């Protein structure tokens, strides 16, 4: 019999450390985001790009660090780009996305309304990394977001849970571990496969009508595993495996959202499919 009381806290710490290891060190927050182009509320969408793009960070990320590469990439292509912080726990600075995901979706709803009001646009496009690619689906399904969103693009989204390479499968062997995670970091608990949150989110189908969905996954993902679980089913879904675009791309869960320009090129295609161009290894230099 395992002395569970002695191993419970180390296991929880291990799960938390594994998650922390998949995001960059947070060194900034929303107030330090660039004010020109990115989070510039005077930006007005152009005829070529008529919808603002809202970037939704992943677990333990924030509105700045997660987007230091993708936000300028999209800004340079003429988009009005915005990003938000969500899911902060009391007493935990800089690291976001740890609160209950349904409450985080409410924060996203408020932020979308703010951006639409500022820009005068009728709809927005959402691009999210990890939890940020999955959480908006709750907003679309349950909070009226489908009427305000044209497209959702997920970079390594944990649409059906994150096993962290099978680590969460060990939780049943340590009584009380799952309850401790839920009590201390409910946003992590909501992402464990078969959680009540995910069961509600995915009941009745993965998508809602009127929204264009794109999922960009990498076979080297070590968090949202197995990587195939990231894919969505539906009539307006485009599931993409990064290595089918460039077999040399070694990006894993973090890199695909932080600096992979091949993935970014596919994001741009999803945002403007009428002018999409083929994504390949050469896209890293475009």
PDB file of C-alpha atoms in Angstrom:
ATOM      1  CA  UNK A   1       0.000   0.000   0.000  1.00  0.00           C
ATOM      2  CA  UNK A   2       1.472   3.328  -1.029  1.00  0.00           C
ATOM      3  CA  UNK A   3       1.824   5.907   1.757  1.00  0.00           C
ATOM      4  CA  UNK A   4      -0.394   8.263  -0.191  1.00  0.00           C
ATOM      5  CA  UNK A   5      -0.330  11.089   2.296  1.00  0.00           C
ATOM      6  CA  UNK A   6       3.427  11.347   1.803  1.00  0.00           C
ATOM      7  CA  UNK A   7       3.344  11.154  -1.998  1.00  0.00           C
ATOM      8  CA  UNK A   8       0.213  13.219  -2.595  1.00  0.00           C
ATOM      9  CA  UNK A   9       1.876  16.602  -2.407  1.00  0.00           C
ATOM     10  CA  UNK A  10       4.963  15.606  -4.433  1.00  0.00           C
ATOM     11  CA  UNK A  11       2.711  14.229  -7.174  1.00  0.00           C
ATOM     12  CA  UNK A  12       0.655  17.404  -7.244  1.00  0.00           C
ATOM     13  CA  UNK A  13       3.844  19.441  -7.377  1.00  0.00           C
ATOM     14  CA  UNK A  14       5.072  17.266 -10.236  1.00  0.00           C
ATOM     15  CA  UNK A  15       1.896  17.865 -12.232  1.00  0.00           C
ATOM     16  CA  UNK A  16       2.138  21.569 -11.614  1.00  0.00           C
ATOM     17  CA  UNK A  17       5.835  21.650 -12.500  1.00  0.00           C
ATOM     18  CA  UNK A  18       5.168  19.771 -15.715  1.00  0.00           C
ATOM     19  CA  UNK A  19       2.623  22.388 -16.690  1.00  0.00           C
ATOM     20  CA  UNK A  20       4.921  25.247 -15.718  1.00  0.00           C
ATOM     21  CA  UNK A  21       7.693  23.769 -17.824  1.00  0.00           C
ATOM     22  CA  UNK A  22       5.522  24.111 -20.907  1.00  0.00           C
ATOM     23  CA  UNK A  23       5.159  27.893 -20.777  1.00  0.00           C
ATOM     24  CA  UNK A  24       7.700  30.728 -20.797  1.00  0.00           C
ATOM     25  CA  UNK A  25       8.573  32.543 -17.632  1.00  0.00           C
ATOM     26  CA  UNK A  26       6.053  35.321 -17.184  1.00  0.00           C
ATOM     27  CA  UNK A  27       7.809  38.651 -17.010  1.00  0.00           C
ATOM     28  CA  UNK A  28       5.112  41.097 -18.032  1.00  0.00           C
ATOM     29  CA  UNK A  29       1.396  41.702 -17.933  1.00  0.00           C
ATOM     30  CA  UNK A  30      -1.302  43.329 -19.988  1.00  0.00           C
ATOM     31  CA  UNK A  31      -0.401  46.883 -19.024  1.00  0.00           C
ATOM     32  CA  UNK A  32       3.005  46.471 -20.681  1.00  0.00           C
ATOM     33  CA  UNK A  33       1.645  45.203 -24.004  1.00  0.00           C
ATOM     34  CA  UNK A  34       2.611  47.377 -26.969  1.00  0.00           C
ATOM     35  CA  UNK A  35       0.167  50.211 -27.568  1.00  0.00           C
ATOM     36  CA  UNK A  36       0.623  50.508 -31.337  1.00  0.00           C
ATOM     37  CA  UNK A  37      -1.159  47.885 -33.416  1.00  0.00           C
ATOM     38  CA  UNK A  38      -1.249  45.323 -30.628  1.00  0.00           C
ATOM     39  CA  UNK A  39      -3.855  46.224 -28.007  1.00  0.00           C
ATOM     40  CA  UNK A  40      -4.313  49.573 -29.718  1.00  0.00           C
ATOM     41  CA  UNK A  41      -7.979  50.371 -29.158  1.00  0.00           C
ATOM     42  CA  UNK A  42      -7.870  53.106 -31.777  1.00  0.00           C
ATOM     43  CA  UNK A  43      -7.093  50.491 -34.449  1.00  0.00           C
ATOM     44  CA  UNK A  44      -9.814  50.142 -37.065  1.00  0.00           C
ATOM     45  CA  UNK A  45     -10.041  46.946 -39.141  1.00  0.00           C
ATOM     46  CA  UNK A  46      -9.372  47.415 -42.839  1.00  0.00           C
ATOM     47  CA  UNK A  47     -11.450  46.242 -45.785  1.00  0.00           C
ATOM     48  CA  UNK A  48      -8.838  43.542 -46.373  1.00  0.00           C
ATOM     49  CA  UNK A  49      -8.981  42.375 -42.740  1.00  0.00           C
ATOM     50  CA  UNK A  50     -12.382  43.465 -41.445  1.00  0.00           C
ATOM     51  CA  UNK A  51     -12.295  41.615 -38.128  1.00  0.00           C
ATOM     52  CA  UNK A  52     -10.072  42.200 -35.094  1.00  0.00           C
ATOM     53  CA  UNK A  53      -8.025  39.213 -33.953  1.00  0.00           C
ATOM     54  CA  UNK A  54      -8.154  38.359 -30.261  1.00  0.00           C
ATOM     55  CA  UNK A  55      -5.326  36.190 -28.928  1.00  0.00           C
ATOM     56  CA  UNK A  56      -6.158  33.866 -26.032  1.00  0.00           C
ATOM     57  CA  UNK A  57      -3.158  32.628 -24.037  1.00  0.00           C
ATOM     58  CA  UNK A  58      -2.672  29.177 -22.538  1.00  0.00           C
ATOM     59  CA  UNK A  59      -2.488  27.897 -18.973  1.00  0.00           C
ATOM     60  CA  UNK A  60       0.097  29.773 -16.905  1.00  0.00           C
ATOM     61  CA  UNK A  61       0.613  32.185 -19.797  1.00  0.00           C
ATOM     62  CA  UNK A  62      -0.395  35.813 -20.056  1.00  0.00           C
ATOM     63  CA  UNK A  63      -1.498  38.363 -22.609  1.00  0.00           C
ATOM     64  CA  UNK A  64       2.049  39.454 -23.445  1.00  0.00           C
ATOM     65  CA  UNK A  65       4.546  36.604 -23.160  1.00  0.00           C
ATOM     66  CA  UNK A  66       2.421  34.136 -25.086  1.00  0.00           C
ATOM     67  CA  UNK A  67       2.228  36.475 -28.086  1.00  0.00           C
ATOM     68  CA  UNK A  68       5.588  38.204 -28.433  1.00  0.00           C
ATOM     69  CA  UNK A  69       6.009  36.623 -31.879  1.00  0.00           C
ATOM     70  CA  UNK A  70       2.515  35.965 -33.225  1.00  0.00           C
ATOM     71  CA  UNK A  71       1.026  39.370 -32.362  1.00  0.00           C
ATOM     72  CA  UNK A  72       3.651  41.332 -34.386  1.00  0.00           C
ATOM     73  CA  UNK A  73       3.416  38.722 -37.155  1.00  0.00           C
ATOM     74  CA  UNK A  74      -0.295  39.431 -37.556  1.00  0.00           C
ATOM     75  CA  UNK A  75       0.088  43.155 -36.992  1.00  0.00           C
ATOM     76  CA  UNK A  76       2.630  43.330 -39.816  1.00  0.00           C
ATOM     77  CA  UNK A  77      -0.001  41.739 -42.073  1.00  0.00           C
ATOM     78  CA  UNK A  78      -2.512  44.464 -41.376  1.00  0.00           C
ATOM     79  CA  UNK A  79      -4.631  43.016 -38.579  1.00  0.00           C
ATOM     80  CA  UNK A  80      -5.902  44.813 -35.505  1.00  0.00           C
ATOM     81  CA  UNK A  81      -4.586  42.520 -32.777  1.00  0.00           C
ATOM     82  CA  UNK A  82      -5.678  42.275 -29.152  1.00  0.00           C
ATOM     83  CA  UNK A  83      -4.931  39.984 -26.219  1.00  0.00           C
ATOM     84  CA  UNK A  84      -6.355  39.495 -22.750  1.00  0.00           C
ATOM     85  CA  UNK A  85      -5.445  38.018 -19.393  1.00  0.00           C
ATOM     86  CA  UNK A  86      -7.947  35.586 -17.891  1.00  0.00           C
ATOM     87  CA  UNK A  87      -8.280  33.010 -15.130  1.00  0.00           C
ATOM     88  CA  UNK A  88      -6.163  34.658 -12.433  1.00  0.00           C
ATOM     89  CA  UNK A  89      -6.207  33.143  -8.965  1.00  0.00           C
ATOM     90  CA  UNK A  90      -6.123  35.370  -5.909  1.00  0.00           C
ATOM     91  CA  UNK A  91      -2.564  35.864  -4.727  1.00  0.00           C
ATOM     92  CA  UNK A  92      -0.998  34.413  -7.905  1.00  0.00           C
ATOM     93  CA  UNK A  93       0.526  37.197 -10.042  1.00  0.00           C
ATOM     94  CA  UNK A  94       1.723  36.921 -13.646  1.00  0.00           C
ATOM     95  CA  UNK A  95       0.513  33.334 -14.188  1.00  0.00           C
ATOM     96  CA  UNK A  96      -3.002  33.161 -15.580  1.00  0.00           C
ATOM     97  CA  UNK A  97      -5.408  30.521 -16.854  1.00  0.00           C
ATOM     98  CA  UNK A  98      -5.655  28.720 -13.507  1.00  0.00           C
ATOM     99  CA  UNK A  99      -9.191  29.685 -12.524  1.00  0.00           C
ATOM    100  CA  UNK A 100     -12.377  27.748 -13.375  1.00  0.00           C
ATOM    101  CA  UNK A 101     -12.603  27.634 -17.154  1.00  0.00           C
ATOM    102  CA  UNK A 102     -16.289  28.524 -17.324  1.00  0.00           C
ATOM    103  CA  UNK A 103     -15.474  31.732 -15.439  1.00  0.00           C
ATOM    104  CA  UNK A 104     -12.547  32.378 -17.771  1.00  0.00           C
ATOM    105  CA  UNK A 105     -14.979  32.075 -20.690  1.00  0.00           C
ATOM    106  CA  UNK A 106     -17.092  34.784 -19.084  1.00  0.00           C
ATOM    107  CA  UNK A 107     -14.026  37.028 -18.981  1.00  0.00           C
ATOM    108  CA  UNK A 108     -13.431  36.314 -22.664  1.00  0.00           C
ATOM    109  CA  UNK A 109     -17.038  37.235 -23.414  1.00  0.00           C
ATOM    110  CA  UNK A 110     -16.613  40.596 -21.707  1.00  0.00           C
ATOM    111  CA  UNK A 111     -13.349  41.216 -23.549  1.00  0.00           C
ATOM    112  CA  UNK A 112     -14.787  40.378 -26.975  1.00  0.00           C
ATOM    113  CA  UNK A 113     -17.571  42.886 -26.355  1.00  0.00           C
ATOM    114  CA  UNK A 114     -14.979  45.489 -25.403  1.00  0.00           C
ATOM    115  CA  UNK A 115     -12.955  44.937 -28.577  1.00  0.00           C
ATOM    116  CA  UNK A 116     -15.989  44.921 -30.849  1.00  0.00           C
ATOM    117  CA  UNK A 117     -17.247  48.137 -29.278  1.00  0.00           C
ATOM    118  CA  UNK A 118     -13.865  49.833 -29.674  1.00  0.00           C
ATOM    119  CA  UNK A 119     -13.255  48.729 -33.262  1.00  0.00           C
ATOM    120  CA  UNK A 120     -16.812  48.944 -34.562  1.00  0.00           C
ATOM    121  CA  UNK A 121     -16.554  45.430 -36.009  1.00  0.00           C
ATOM    122  CA  UNK A 122     -19.514  43.076 -36.052  1.00  0.00           C
ATOM    123  CA  UNK A 123     -17.448  39.965 -35.358  1.00  0.00           C
ATOM    124  CA  UNK A 124     -13.976  38.986 -34.164  1.00  0.00           C
ATOM    125  CA  UNK A 125     -11.619  36.118 -34.921  1.00  0.00           C
ATOM    126  CA  UNK A 126     -10.089  34.198 -32.006  1.00  0.00           C
ATOM    127  CA  UNK A 127      -6.658  32.549 -31.994  1.00  0.00           C
ATOM    128  CA  UNK A 128      -5.788  30.539 -28.898  1.00  0.00           C
ATOM    129  CA  UNK A 129      -2.891  28.438 -27.658  1.00  0.00           C
ATOM    130  CA  UNK A 130      -3.436  25.314 -25.522  1.00  0.00           C
ATOM    131  CA  UNK A 131      -6.262  26.088 -23.045  1.00  0.00           C
ATOM    132  CA  UNK A 132      -6.744  29.287 -25.028  1.00  0.00           C
ATOM    133  CA  UNK A 133      -7.761  27.248 -28.061  1.00  0.00           C
ATOM    134  CA  UNK A 134     -10.245  25.163 -26.087  1.00  0.00           C
ATOM    135  CA  UNK A 135     -11.763  27.586 -23.562  1.00  0.00           C
ATOM    136  CA  UNK A 136     -13.368  29.823 -26.245  1.00  0.00           C
ATOM    137  CA  UNK A 137     -15.506  26.866 -27.315  1.00  0.00           C
ATOM    138  CA  UNK A 138     -17.389  27.236 -24.031  1.00  0.00           C
ATOM    139  CA  UNK A 139     -17.965  30.902 -24.839  1.00  0.00           C
ATOM    140  CA  UNK A 140     -19.200  29.996 -28.319  1.00  0.00           C
ATOM    141  CA  UNK A 141     -21.550  27.260 -27.109  1.00  0.00           C
ATOM    142  CA  UNK A 142     -22.940  28.562 -23.840  1.00  0.00           C
ATOM    143  CA  UNK A 143     -22.389  32.335 -23.673  1.00  0.00           C
ATOM    144  CA  UNK A 144     -23.648  33.554 -27.032  1.00  0.00           C
ATOM    145  CA  UNK A 145     -20.222  33.876 -28.582  1.00  0.00           C
ATOM    146  CA  UNK A 146     -21.159  32.225 -31.873  1.00  0.00           C
ATOM    147  CA  UNK A 147     -22.994  35.391 -32.909  1.00  0.00           C
ATOM    148  CA  UNK A 148     -19.868  37.483 -32.346  1.00  0.00           C
ATOM    149  CA  UNK A 149     -17.088  35.219 -33.649  1.00  0.00           C
ATOM    150  CA  UNK A 150     -16.265  34.330 -37.239  1.00  0.00           C
ATOM    151  CA  UNK A 151     -13.412  31.873 -36.670  1.00  0.00           C
ATOM    152  CA  UNK A 152     -11.630  30.045 -33.872  1.00  0.00           C
ATOM    153  CA  UNK A 153      -8.061  28.933 -34.550  1.00  0.00           C
ATOM    154  CA  UNK A 154      -6.478  26.634 -31.982  1.00  0.00           C
ATOM    155  CA  UNK A 155      -2.733  26.076 -31.670  1.00  0.00           C
ATOM    156  CA  UNK A 156      -2.272  22.780 -29.805  1.00  0.00           C
ATOM    157  CA  UNK A 157      -5.670  23.122 -28.111  1.00  0.00           C
ATOM    158  CA  UNK A 158      -6.563  20.529 -25.496  1.00  0.00           C
ATOM    159  CA  UNK A 159     -10.075  20.120 -26.830  1.00  0.00           C
ATOM    160  CA  UNK A 160     -10.580  16.745 -25.176  1.00  0.00           C
ATOM    161  CA  UNK A 161      -8.230  17.134 -22.243  1.00  0.00           C
ATOM    162  CA  UNK A 162      -4.523  17.211 -21.474  1.00  0.00           C
ATOM    163  CA  UNK A 163      -2.955  14.006 -20.158  1.00  0.00           C
ATOM    164  CA  UNK A 164       0.572  15.533 -20.035  1.00  0.00           C
ATOM    165  CA  UNK A 165       2.025  12.448 -21.754  1.00  0.00           C
ATOM    166  CA  UNK A 166      -0.072  10.197 -19.559  1.00  0.00           C
ATOM    167  CA  UNK A 167       0.883  11.771 -16.225  1.00  0.00           C
ATOM    168  CA  UNK A 168      -2.713  12.508 -15.264  1.00  0.00           C
ATOM    169  CA  UNK A 169      -3.490   8.803 -15.639  1.00  0.00           C
ATOM    170  CA  UNK A 170      -1.618   8.291 -12.369  1.00  0.00           C
ATOM    171  CA  UNK A 171      -4.071  10.389 -10.351  1.00  0.00           C
ATOM    172  CA  UNK A 172      -6.422   7.503  -9.410  1.00  0.00           C
ATOM    173  CA  UNK A 173      -3.495   5.787  -7.682  1.00  0.00           C
ATOM    174  CA  UNK A 174      -3.166   8.686  -5.239  1.00  0.00           C
ATOM    175  CA  UNK A 175      -6.426   9.233  -3.346  1.00  0.00           C
ATOM    176  CA  UNK A 176      -7.194  12.892  -2.846  1.00  0.00           C
ATOM    177  CA  UNK A 177      -4.792  14.165  -5.510  1.00  0.00           C
ATOM    178  CA  UNK A 178      -7.524  15.111  -7.980  1.00  0.00           C
ATOM    179  CA  UNK A 179      -9.483  16.889  -5.242  1.00  0.00           C
ATOM    180  CA  UNK A 180      -6.403  18.834  -4.192  1.00  0.00           C
ATOM    181  CA  UNK A 181      -5.743  19.981  -7.751  1.00  0.00           C
ATOM    182  CA  UNK A 182      -9.384  20.989  -8.182  1.00  0.00           C
ATOM    183  CA  UNK A 183      -9.351  22.976  -4.953  1.00  0.00           C
ATOM    184  CA  UNK A 184      -6.047  24.751  -5.577  1.00  0.00           C
ATOM    185  CA  UNK A 185      -5.985  25.157  -9.378  1.00  0.00           C
ATOM    186  CA  UNK A 186      -9.448  24.491 -10.805  1.00  0.00           C
ATOM    187  CA  UNK A 187      -8.344  25.500 -14.293  1.00  0.00           C
ATOM    188  CA  UNK A 188      -5.930  22.561 -14.330  1.00  0.00           C
ATOM    189  CA  UNK A 189      -8.556  20.184 -12.975  1.00  0.00           C
ATOM    190  CA  UNK A 190     -11.004  21.214 -15.700  1.00  0.00           C
ATOM    191  CA  UNK A 191      -8.483  20.134 -18.333  1.00  0.00           C
ATOM    192  CA  UNK A 192      -8.054  16.594 -17.046  1.00  0.00           C
ATOM    193  CA  UNK A 193      -9.761  14.181 -19.467  1.00  0.00           C
ATOM    194  CA  UNK A 194     -13.241  13.122 -18.323  1.00  0.00           C
ATOM    195  CA  UNK A 195     -13.621  16.171 -16.087  1.00  0.00           C
ATOM    196  CA  UNK A 196     -17.157  17.452 -15.598  1.00  0.00           C
ATOM    197  CA  UNK A 197     -16.211  20.606 -17.501  1.00  0.00           C
ATOM    198  CA  UNK A 198     -14.989  18.729 -20.582  1.00  0.00           C
ATOM    199  CA  UNK A 199     -17.982  16.405 -20.489  1.00  0.00           C
ATOM    200  CA  UNK A 200     -20.300  19.413 -20.631  1.00  0.00           C
ATOM    201  CA  UNK A 201     -18.225  21.179 -23.283  1.00  0.00           C
ATOM    202  CA  UNK A 202     -18.131  18.240 -25.683  1.00  0.00           C
ATOM    203  CA  UNK A 203     -21.617  16.829 -25.112  1.00  0.00           C
ATOM    204  CA  UNK A 204     -23.684  16.999 -28.265  1.00  0.00           C
ATOM    205  CA  UNK A 205     -20.779  17.705 -30.627  1.00  0.00           C
ATOM    206  CA  UNK A 206     -17.561  19.661 -30.817  1.00  0.00           C
ATOM    207  CA  UNK A 207     -18.747  22.696 -32.781  1.00  0.00           C
ATOM    208  CA  UNK A 208     -21.584  25.172 -33.129  1.00  0.00           C
ATOM    209  CA  UNK A 209     -23.011  26.422 -36.438  1.00  0.00           C
ATOM    210  CA  UNK A 210     -21.720  29.631 -37.961  1.00  0.00           C
ATOM    211  CA  UNK A 211     -18.135  29.463 -36.704  1.00  0.00           C
ATOM    212  CA  UNK A 212     -15.143  28.341 -38.770  1.00  0.00           C
ATOM    213  CA  UNK A 213     -12.816  26.083 -36.761  1.00  0.00           C
ATOM    214  CA  UNK A 214      -9.139  25.360 -37.387  1.00  0.00           C
ATOM    215  CA  UNK A 215      -6.931  23.138 -35.222  1.00  0.00           C
ATOM    216  CA  UNK A 216      -3.157  23.170 -35.736  1.00  0.00           C
ATOM    217  CA  UNK A 217      -1.427  20.308 -33.925  1.00  0.00           C
ATOM    218  CA  UNK A 218       2.086  18.900 -33.688  1.00  0.00           C
ATOM    219  CA  UNK A 219       2.884  15.227 -33.258  1.00  0.00           C
ATOM    220  CA  UNK A 220       5.602  16.198 -30.772  1.00  0.00           C
ATOM    221  CA  UNK A 221       3.080  17.628 -28.306  1.00  0.00           C
ATOM    222  CA  UNK A 222       3.823  16.473 -24.773  1.00  0.00           C
ATOM    223  CA  UNK A 223       0.878  18.139 -23.010  1.00  0.00           C
ATOM    224  CA  UNK A 224      -2.341  17.828 -25.032  1.00  0.00           C
ATOM    225  CA  UNK A 225      -1.799  14.129 -25.595  1.00  0.00           C
ATOM    226  CA  UNK A 226      -2.424  12.090 -27.566  1.00  0.00           C
ATOM    227  CA  UNK A 227      -2.119  14.861 -30.128  1.00  0.00           C
ATOM    228  CA  UNK A 228      -5.045  13.442 -32.124  1.00  0.00           C
ATOM    229  CA  UNK A 229      -7.318  14.374 -29.214  1.00  0.00           C
ATOM    230  CA  UNK A 230      -6.851  18.013 -30.167  1.00  0.00           C
ATOM    231  CA  UNK A 231      -8.822  17.519 -33.370  1.00  0.00           C
ATOM    232  CA  UNK A 232     -12.448  18.557 -33.651  1.00  0.00           C
ATOM    233  CA  UNK A 233     -15.300  16.906 -35.503  1.00  0.00           C
ATOM    234  CA  UNK A 234     -17.798  18.987 -37.421  1.00  0.00           C
ATOM    235  CA  UNK A 235     -18.896  20.240 -40.811  1.00  0.00           C
ATOM    236  CA  UNK A 236     -16.787  23.423 -40.693  1.00  0.00           C
ATOM    237  CA  UNK A 237     -13.531  22.116 -39.224  1.00  0.00           C
ATOM    238  CA  UNK A 238     -10.033  22.135 -40.680  1.00  0.00           C
ATOM    239  CA  UNK A 239      -7.670  19.890 -38.698  1.00  0.00           C
ATOM    240  CA  UNK A 240      -3.980  20.340 -39.520  1.00  0.00           C
ATOM    241  CA  UNK A 241      -0.909  18.367 -38.454  1.00  0.00           C
ATOM    242  CA  UNK A 242       2.119  20.631 -38.596  1.00  0.00           C
ATOM    243  CA  UNK A 243       4.429  17.850 -39.777  1.00  0.00           C
ATOM    244  CA  UNK A 244       2.211  17.256 -42.820  1.00  0.00           C
ATOM    245  CA  UNK A 245       3.092  20.801 -43.852  1.00  0.00           C
ATOM    246  CA  UNK A 246       6.786  20.522 -43.013  1.00  0.00           C
ATOM    247  CA  UNK A 247       8.218  17.194 -41.900  1.00  0.00           C
ATOM    248  CA  UNK A 248      11.286  18.986 -40.522  1.00  0.00           C
ATOM    249  CA  UNK A 249       9.256  20.994 -38.005  1.00  0.00           C
ATOM    250  CA  UNK A 250      10.097  19.742 -34.504  1.00  0.00           C
ATOM    251  CA  UNK A 251       7.897  22.145 -32.559  1.00  0.00           C
ATOM    252  CA  UNK A 252       6.229  20.775 -29.447  1.00  0.00           C
ATOM    253  CA  UNK A 253       3.424  22.159 -27.304  1.00  0.00           C
ATOM    254  CA  UNK A 254       5.096  25.433 -26.391  1.00  0.00           C
ATOM    255  CA  UNK A 255       6.998  26.246 -29.571  1.00  0.00           C
ATOM    256  CA  UNK A 256       3.979  25.918 -31.849  1.00  0.00           C
ATOM    257  CA  UNK A 257       2.397  28.880 -30.089  1.00  0.00           C
ATOM    258  CA  UNK A 258       5.447  30.950 -29.220  1.00  0.00           C
ATOM    259  CA  UNK A 259       7.623  31.197 -32.305  1.00  0.00           C
ATOM    260  CA  UNK A 260       6.792  28.680 -35.033  1.00  0.00           C
ATOM    261  CA  UNK A 261       6.325  30.759 -38.191  1.00  0.00           C
ATOM    262  CA  UNK A 262       5.185  27.697 -40.129  1.00  0.00           C
ATOM    263  CA  UNK A 263       2.274  27.410 -37.707  1.00  0.00           C
ATOM    264  CA  UNK A 264       1.789  31.179 -37.883  1.00  0.00           C
ATOM    265  CA  UNK A 265       1.492  30.999 -41.670  1.00  0.00           C
ATOM    266  CA  UNK A 266      -1.297  28.460 -41.256  1.00  0.00           C
ATOM    267  CA  UNK A 267      -2.967  30.778 -38.727  1.00  0.00           C
ATOM    268  CA  UNK A 268      -2.892  33.550 -41.327  1.00  0.00           C
ATOM    269  CA  UNK A 269      -4.437  31.176 -43.865  1.00  0.00           C
ATOM    270  CA  UNK A 270      -7.234  30.355 -41.446  1.00  0.00           C
ATOM    271  CA  UNK A 271      -7.927  34.038 -40.800  1.00  0.00           C
ATOM    272  CA  UNK A 272      -8.033  34.869 -44.519  1.00  0.00           C
ATOM    273  CA  UNK A 273      -8.831  31.666 -46.428  1.00  0.00           C
ATOM    274  CA  UNK A 274      -9.720  33.575 -49.594  1.00  0.00           C
ATOM    275  CA  UNK A 275      -6.051  34.566 -49.928  1.00  0.00           C
ATOM    276  CA  UNK A 276      -4.458  31.471 -48.431  1.00  0.00           C
ATOM    277  CA  UNK A 277      -1.125  30.260 -49.820  1.00  0.00           C
ATOM    278  CA  UNK A 278       0.498  26.878 -49.421  1.00  0.00           C
ATOM    279  CA  UNK A 279       2.245  26.343 -46.082  1.00  0.00           C
ATOM    280  CA  UNK A 280       5.615  24.592 -46.251  1.00  0.00           C
ATOM    281  CA  UNK A 281       9.010  24.584 -44.578  1.00  0.00           C
ATOM    282  CA  UNK A 282       9.773  27.752 -46.528  1.00  0.00           C
ATOM    283  CA  UNK A 283       7.020  29.511 -44.577  1.00  0.00           C
ATOM    284  CA  UNK A 284       9.490  29.753 -41.697  1.00  0.00           C
ATOM    285  CA  UNK A 285      11.184  32.534 -43.670  1.00  0.00           C
ATOM    286  CA  UNK A 286       8.114  34.341 -44.949  1.00  0.00           C
TER     287      UNK A 286
END
